[in-house]
Coordinates of C-alpha atoms in Angstrom, one line a residue:
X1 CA 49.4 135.7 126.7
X2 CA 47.6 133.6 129.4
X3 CA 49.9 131.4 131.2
X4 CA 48.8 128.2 130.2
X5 CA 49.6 129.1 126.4
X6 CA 53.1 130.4 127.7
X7 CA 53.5 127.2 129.5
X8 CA 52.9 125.5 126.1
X9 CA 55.0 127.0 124.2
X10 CA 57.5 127.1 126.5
X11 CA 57.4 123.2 127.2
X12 CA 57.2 122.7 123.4
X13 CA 60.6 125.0 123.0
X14 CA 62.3 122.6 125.7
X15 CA 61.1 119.6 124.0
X16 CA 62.8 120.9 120.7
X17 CA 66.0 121.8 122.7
X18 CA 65.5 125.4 122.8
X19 CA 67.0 126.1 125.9
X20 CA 67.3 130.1 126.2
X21 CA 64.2 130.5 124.4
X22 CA 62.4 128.8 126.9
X23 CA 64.0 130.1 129.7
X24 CA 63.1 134.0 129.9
X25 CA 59.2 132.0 130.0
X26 CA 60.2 129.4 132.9
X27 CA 61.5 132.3 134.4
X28 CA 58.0 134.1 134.3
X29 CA 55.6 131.2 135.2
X30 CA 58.6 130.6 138.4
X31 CA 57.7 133.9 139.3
X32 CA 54.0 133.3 139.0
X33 CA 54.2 130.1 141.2
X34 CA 56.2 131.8 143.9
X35 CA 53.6 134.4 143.9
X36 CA 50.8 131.6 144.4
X37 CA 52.3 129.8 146.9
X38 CA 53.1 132.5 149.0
X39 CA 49.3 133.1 148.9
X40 CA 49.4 129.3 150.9
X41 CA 48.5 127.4 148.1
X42 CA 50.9 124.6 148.6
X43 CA 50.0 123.6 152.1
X44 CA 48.0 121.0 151.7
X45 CA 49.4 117.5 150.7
X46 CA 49.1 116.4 147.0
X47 CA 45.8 114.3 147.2
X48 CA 44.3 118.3 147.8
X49 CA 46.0 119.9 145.0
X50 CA 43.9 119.8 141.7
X51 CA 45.6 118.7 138.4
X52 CA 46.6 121.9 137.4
X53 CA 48.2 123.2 140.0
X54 CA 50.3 120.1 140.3
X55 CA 51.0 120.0 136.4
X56 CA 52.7 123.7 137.1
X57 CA 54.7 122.3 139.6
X58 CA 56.7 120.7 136.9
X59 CA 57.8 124.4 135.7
X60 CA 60.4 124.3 139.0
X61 CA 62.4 121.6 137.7
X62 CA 62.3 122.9 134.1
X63 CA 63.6 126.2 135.0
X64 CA 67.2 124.9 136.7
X65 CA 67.0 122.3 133.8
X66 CA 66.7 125.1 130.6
X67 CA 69.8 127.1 132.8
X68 CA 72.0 123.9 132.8
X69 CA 72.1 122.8 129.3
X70 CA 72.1 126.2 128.2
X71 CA 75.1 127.3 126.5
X72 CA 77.6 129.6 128.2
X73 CA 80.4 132.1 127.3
X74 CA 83.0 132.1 129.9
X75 CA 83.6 130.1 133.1
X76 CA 82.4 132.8 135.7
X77 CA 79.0 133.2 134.0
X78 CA 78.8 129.1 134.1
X79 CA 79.6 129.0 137.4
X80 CA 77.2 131.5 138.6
X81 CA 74.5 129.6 136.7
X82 CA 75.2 126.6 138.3
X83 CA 75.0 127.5 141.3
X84 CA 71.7 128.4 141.1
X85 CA 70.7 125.5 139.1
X86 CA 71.7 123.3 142.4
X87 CA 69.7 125.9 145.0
X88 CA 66.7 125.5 141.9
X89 CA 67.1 121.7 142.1
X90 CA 66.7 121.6 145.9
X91 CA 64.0 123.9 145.7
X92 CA 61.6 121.4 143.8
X93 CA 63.3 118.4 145.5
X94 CA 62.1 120.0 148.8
X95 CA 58.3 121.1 147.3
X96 CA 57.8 117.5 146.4
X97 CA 58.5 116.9 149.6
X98 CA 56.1 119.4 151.4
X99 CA 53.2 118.1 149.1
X100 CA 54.5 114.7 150.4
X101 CA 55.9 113.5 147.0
X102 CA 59.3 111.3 147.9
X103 CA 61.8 109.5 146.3
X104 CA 64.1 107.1 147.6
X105 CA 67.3 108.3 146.1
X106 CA 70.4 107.3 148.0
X107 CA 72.7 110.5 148.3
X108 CA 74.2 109.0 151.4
X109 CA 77.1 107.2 150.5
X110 CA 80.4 108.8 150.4
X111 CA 82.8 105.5 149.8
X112 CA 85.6 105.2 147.7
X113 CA 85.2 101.7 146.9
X114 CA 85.2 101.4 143.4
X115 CA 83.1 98.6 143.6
X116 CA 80.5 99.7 146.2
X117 CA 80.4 103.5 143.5
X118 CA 79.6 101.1 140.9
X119 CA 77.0 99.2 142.9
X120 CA 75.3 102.4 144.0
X121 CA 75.0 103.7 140.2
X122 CA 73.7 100.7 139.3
X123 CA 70.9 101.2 142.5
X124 CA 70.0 104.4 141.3
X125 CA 70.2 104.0 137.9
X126 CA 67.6 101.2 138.1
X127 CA 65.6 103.4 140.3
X128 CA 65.5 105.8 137.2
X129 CA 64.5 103.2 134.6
X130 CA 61.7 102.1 136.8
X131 CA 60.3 105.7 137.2
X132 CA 60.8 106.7 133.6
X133 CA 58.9 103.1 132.8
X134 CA 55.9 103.9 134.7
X135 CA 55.6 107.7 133.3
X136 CA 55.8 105.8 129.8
X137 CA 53.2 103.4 130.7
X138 CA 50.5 106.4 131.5
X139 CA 51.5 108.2 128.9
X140 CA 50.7 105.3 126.6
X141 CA 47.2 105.4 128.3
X142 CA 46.9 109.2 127.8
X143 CA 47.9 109.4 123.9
X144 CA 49.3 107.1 121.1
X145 CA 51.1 109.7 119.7
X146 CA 54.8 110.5 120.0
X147 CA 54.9 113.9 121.4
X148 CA 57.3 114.3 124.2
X149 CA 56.6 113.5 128.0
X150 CA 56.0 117.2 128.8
X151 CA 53.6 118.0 126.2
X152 CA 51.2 115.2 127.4
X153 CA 50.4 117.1 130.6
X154 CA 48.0 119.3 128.5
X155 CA 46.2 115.9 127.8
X156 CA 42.3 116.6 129.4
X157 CA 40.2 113.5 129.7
X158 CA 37.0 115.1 130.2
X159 CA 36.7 117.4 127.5
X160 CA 36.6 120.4 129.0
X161 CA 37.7 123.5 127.1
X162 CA 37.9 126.1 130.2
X163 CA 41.7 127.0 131.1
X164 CA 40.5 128.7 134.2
X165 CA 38.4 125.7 136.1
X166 CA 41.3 124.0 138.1
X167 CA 39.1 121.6 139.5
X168 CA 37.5 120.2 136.4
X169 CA 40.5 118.4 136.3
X170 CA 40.3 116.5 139.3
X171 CA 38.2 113.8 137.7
X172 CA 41.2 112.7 135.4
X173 CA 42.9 110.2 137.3
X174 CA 45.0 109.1 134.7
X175 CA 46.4 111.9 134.2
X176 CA 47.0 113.1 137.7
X177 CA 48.6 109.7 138.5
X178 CA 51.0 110.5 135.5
X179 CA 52.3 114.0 136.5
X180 CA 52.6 112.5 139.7
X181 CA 55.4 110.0 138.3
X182 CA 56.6 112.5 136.1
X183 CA 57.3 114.4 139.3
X184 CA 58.7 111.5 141.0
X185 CA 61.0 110.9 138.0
X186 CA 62.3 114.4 137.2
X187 CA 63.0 114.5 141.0
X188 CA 65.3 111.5 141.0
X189 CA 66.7 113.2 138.0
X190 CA 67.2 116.9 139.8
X191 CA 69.2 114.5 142.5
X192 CA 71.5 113.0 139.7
X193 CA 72.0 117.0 138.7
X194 CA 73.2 118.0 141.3
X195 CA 75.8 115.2 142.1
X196 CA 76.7 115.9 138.4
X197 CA 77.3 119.6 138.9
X198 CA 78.9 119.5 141.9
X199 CA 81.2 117.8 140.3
X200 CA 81.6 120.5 137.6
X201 CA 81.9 123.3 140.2
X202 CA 84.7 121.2 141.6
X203 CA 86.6 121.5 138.0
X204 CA 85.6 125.1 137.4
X205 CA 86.8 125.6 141.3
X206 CA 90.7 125.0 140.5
X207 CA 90.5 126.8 137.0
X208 CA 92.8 129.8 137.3
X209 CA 91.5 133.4 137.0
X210 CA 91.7 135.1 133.7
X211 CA 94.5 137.5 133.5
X212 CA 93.5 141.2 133.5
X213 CA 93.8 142.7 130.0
X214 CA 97.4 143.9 129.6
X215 CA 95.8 147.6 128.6
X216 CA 94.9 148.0 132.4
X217 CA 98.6 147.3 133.6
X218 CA 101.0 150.3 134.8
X219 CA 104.6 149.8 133.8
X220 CA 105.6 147.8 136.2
X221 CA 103.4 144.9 136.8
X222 CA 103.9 144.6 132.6
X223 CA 107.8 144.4 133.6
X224 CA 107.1 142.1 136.5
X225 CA 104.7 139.6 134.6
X226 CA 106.6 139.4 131.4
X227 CA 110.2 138.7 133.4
X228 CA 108.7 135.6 135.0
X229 CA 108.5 133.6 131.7
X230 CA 112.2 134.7 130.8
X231 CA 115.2 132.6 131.1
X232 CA 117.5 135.0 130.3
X233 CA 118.2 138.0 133.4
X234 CA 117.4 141.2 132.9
X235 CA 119.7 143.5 131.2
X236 CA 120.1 146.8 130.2
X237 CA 120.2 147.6 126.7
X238 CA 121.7 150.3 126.7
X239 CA 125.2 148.4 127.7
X240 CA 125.8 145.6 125.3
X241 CA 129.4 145.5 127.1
X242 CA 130.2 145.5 130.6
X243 CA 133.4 146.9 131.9
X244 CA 135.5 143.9 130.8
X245 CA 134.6 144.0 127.2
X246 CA 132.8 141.3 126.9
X247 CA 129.1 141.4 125.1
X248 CA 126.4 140.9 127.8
X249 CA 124.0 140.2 125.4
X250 CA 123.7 138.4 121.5
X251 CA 123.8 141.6 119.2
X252 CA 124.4 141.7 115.4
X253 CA 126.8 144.5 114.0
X254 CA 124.7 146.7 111.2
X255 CA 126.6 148.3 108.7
X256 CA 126.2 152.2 109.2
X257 CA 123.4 154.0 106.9
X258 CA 121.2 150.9 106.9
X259 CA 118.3 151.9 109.2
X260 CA 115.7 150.3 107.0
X261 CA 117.8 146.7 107.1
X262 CA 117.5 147.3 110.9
X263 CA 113.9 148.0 111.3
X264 CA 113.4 144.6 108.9
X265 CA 115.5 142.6 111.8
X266 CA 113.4 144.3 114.7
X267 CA 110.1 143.5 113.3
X268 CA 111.2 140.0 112.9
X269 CA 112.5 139.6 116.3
X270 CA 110.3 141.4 118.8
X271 CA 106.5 140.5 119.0
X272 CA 103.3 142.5 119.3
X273 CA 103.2 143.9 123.0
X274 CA 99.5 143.4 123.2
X275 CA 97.8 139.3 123.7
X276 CA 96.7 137.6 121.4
X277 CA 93.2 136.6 121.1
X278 CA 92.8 133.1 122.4
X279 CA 89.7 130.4 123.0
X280 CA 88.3 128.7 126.1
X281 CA 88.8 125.0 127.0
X282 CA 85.0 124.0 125.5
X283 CA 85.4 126.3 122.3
X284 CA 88.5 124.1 121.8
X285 CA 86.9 121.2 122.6
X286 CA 83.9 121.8 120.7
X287 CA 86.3 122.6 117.8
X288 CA 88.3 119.2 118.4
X289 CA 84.8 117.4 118.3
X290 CA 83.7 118.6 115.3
X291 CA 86.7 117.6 113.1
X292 CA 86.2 114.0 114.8
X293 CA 89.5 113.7 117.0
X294 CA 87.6 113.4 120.1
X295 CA 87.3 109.3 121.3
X296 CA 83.9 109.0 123.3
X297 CA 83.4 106.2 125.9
X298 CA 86.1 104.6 128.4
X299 CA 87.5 106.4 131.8
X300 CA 85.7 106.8 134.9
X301 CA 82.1 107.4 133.7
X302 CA 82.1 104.5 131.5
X303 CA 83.5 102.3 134.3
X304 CA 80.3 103.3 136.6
X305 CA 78.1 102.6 133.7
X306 CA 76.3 99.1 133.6
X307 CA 77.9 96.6 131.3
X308 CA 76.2 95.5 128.1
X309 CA 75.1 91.9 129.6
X310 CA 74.0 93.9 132.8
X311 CA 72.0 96.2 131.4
X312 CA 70.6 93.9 129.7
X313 CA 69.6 91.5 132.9
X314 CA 68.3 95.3 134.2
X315 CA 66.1 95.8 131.3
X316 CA 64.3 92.1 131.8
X317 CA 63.4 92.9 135.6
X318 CA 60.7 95.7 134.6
X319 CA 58.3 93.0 134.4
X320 CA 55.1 93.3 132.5
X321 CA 56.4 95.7 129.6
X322 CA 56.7 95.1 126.2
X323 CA 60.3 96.8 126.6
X324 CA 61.4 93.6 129.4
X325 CA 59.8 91.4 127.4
X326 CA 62.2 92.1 124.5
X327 CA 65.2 92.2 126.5
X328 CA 63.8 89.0 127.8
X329 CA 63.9 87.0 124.4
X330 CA 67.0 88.9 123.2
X331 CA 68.7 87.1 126.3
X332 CA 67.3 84.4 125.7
X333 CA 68.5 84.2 121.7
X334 CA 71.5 84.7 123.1
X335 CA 72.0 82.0 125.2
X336 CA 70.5 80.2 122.5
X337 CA 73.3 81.0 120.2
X338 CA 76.4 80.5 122.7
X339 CA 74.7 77.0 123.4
X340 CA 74.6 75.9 119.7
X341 CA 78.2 77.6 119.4
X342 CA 79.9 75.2 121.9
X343 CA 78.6 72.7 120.5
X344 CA 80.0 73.1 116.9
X345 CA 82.9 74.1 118.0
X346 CA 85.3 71.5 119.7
X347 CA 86.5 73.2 122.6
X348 CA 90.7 73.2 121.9
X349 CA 90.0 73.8 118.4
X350 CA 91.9 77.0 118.0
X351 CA 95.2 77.8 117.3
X352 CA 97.3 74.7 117.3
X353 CA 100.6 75.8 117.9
X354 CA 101.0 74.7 113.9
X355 CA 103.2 77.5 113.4
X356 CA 105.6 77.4 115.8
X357 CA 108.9 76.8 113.9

């Protein structure tokens, strides 16, 4: 399969949310691109690269992006992904940057200020809606359709039906200008991704190890880990007396000939030596969810989030889209509405204090 038709498919899998099937394909065309660029391909500065080679560089942040929102099974394999999801994030970040693509993404600030955090969100997240409005605005110039962002990169203006002429594409400044703010805005993204999973690592971090399967233990680290949980000492069973006579542990009296009453007791009393299986913290979680006991909303990530009143003043600053210029008149019904609302209502008209008594 040429690699522009695994590049389709691929991007087509990721726009459905088929993360691991588009993956091993990301993987391939990564490959690909490493090999070109080690060839010197990606010294020049954008203006010199031709539309397709900058539509492939797109495959660098969709790669770590695929491995992040990919499910995983346990918290080592997670970690290890992430990890190289942040060195993959860096990596496009910093070939933007050597093709002189930047983005002016504060990462800087390291306050605690509640107040200067939710300042900076708002900054970036601003920054964001600006980029993603722009990509939105060529695409509407590209195709009326509603495919996704990704899949209107195979969008050629001028008709031509080779997949091996790079340069044909070169007349299409449309198109170029929009992968170059989809760039732009998947690399303030990448940023956000990182901060994001840095503060997953963090968690996973201070997650204790998985105890080693209790098959692998000698006798006596069994002995030494099962004693730690006790609250009762140690005691011999053999000697249910010590030398005074008196019982050193609770024992019940059988009455001779009834081995079969005893065995009933034991298997009552003393559990399987072997653990029981279990579930992680997200399988329990996910479990939780799924019955509906989970609340969504509130804490600390809804406290950095924008109110609704200021994301709606946001919204009206991208001016000259239709999208500001409904956030504009849906402000403006609303201050419409509080204004007729004051006046029908005679301020002091509430509760009277009639039922006091």
């Amino acid at each position: 399969m040429e690699t522009k038709e695994i590049f389709k498919n691929a991007t087509n899998q990721f726009e459905h949310g088929d993360y691991k099937e588009c993956l091993s394909k990301f993987e391939l065309l990564a490959l690909r691109i490493s090999a070109t660029t080690a060839q010197g391909h990606l010294t020049e500065k954008h203006e010199e690269l031709s539309v397709n080679r900058l539509r492939y560089l797109l495959v660098l942040y969709l790669l770590p992006d695929s491995l992040y929102k990919s499910s995983f099974v346990d918290v080592d394999t997670r970690r290890i992904n992430l990890d190289k999801c942040v060195s993959l994030y860096r990596q496009y970040i910093e070939t933007l940057d050597t093709i002189g693509i930047e983005v002016d993404y504060d990462t800087s600030s390291t306050t605690t200020d509640p107040s200067l955090q939710r300042d900076l969100k708002i900054k970036q997240f601003k920054q964001q809606k600006n980029l993603h409005a722009q990509v939105l605005e060529y695409k509407e110039l590209l195709s009326d359709d509603k495919s996704g962002i990704f899949d209107t990169i195979f969008i050629s203006l001028n008709g031509s039906g080779d997949e091996d002429q790079d340069d044909d594409d070169d007349d299409d400044d449309i198109l170029r200008e929009y992968i170059l703010r989809l760039l732009q805005y998947l690399a303030s993204q990448a940023h956000s991704q990182v901060h994001s999973i840095e503060q997953e690592l963090a968690l996973l971090n201070n997650i204790p190890k998985e105890v080693k399967d209790s098959r692998t233990r000698n006798t006596t680290e069994a002995t030494s880990s099962d004693s730690t949980w006790r609250l009762d000492t140690p005691i011999d069973p053999a000697n249910l007396l010590d030398k005074h006579g008196r019982p050193t542990r609770p024992f019940t009296i059988m009455p001779r000939g009834t081995q079969t009453t005893r065995q009933q007791i034991a298997a009552g009393v003393f559990q399987p030596g072997h653990r029981l299986p279990t579930m992680t913290i997200d399988e329990y979680l996910q479990d939780e969810q799924e019955r509906g006991n989970i609340i969504e909303g509130g804490g600390p990530a809804s406290e950095n989030q924008p109110t609704s009143k200021e994301q709606l003043q946001l919204d009206t600053e991208n001016d000259g889209t239709v999208f500001a210029e409904e956030a504009q008149e849906k402000q403006r019904q609303d201050q419409e509405n509080w204004a007729r609302y004051t006046e029908e209502v005679e301020k002091g008209s509430g509760n009277k204090m009639a039922n006091v008594g």
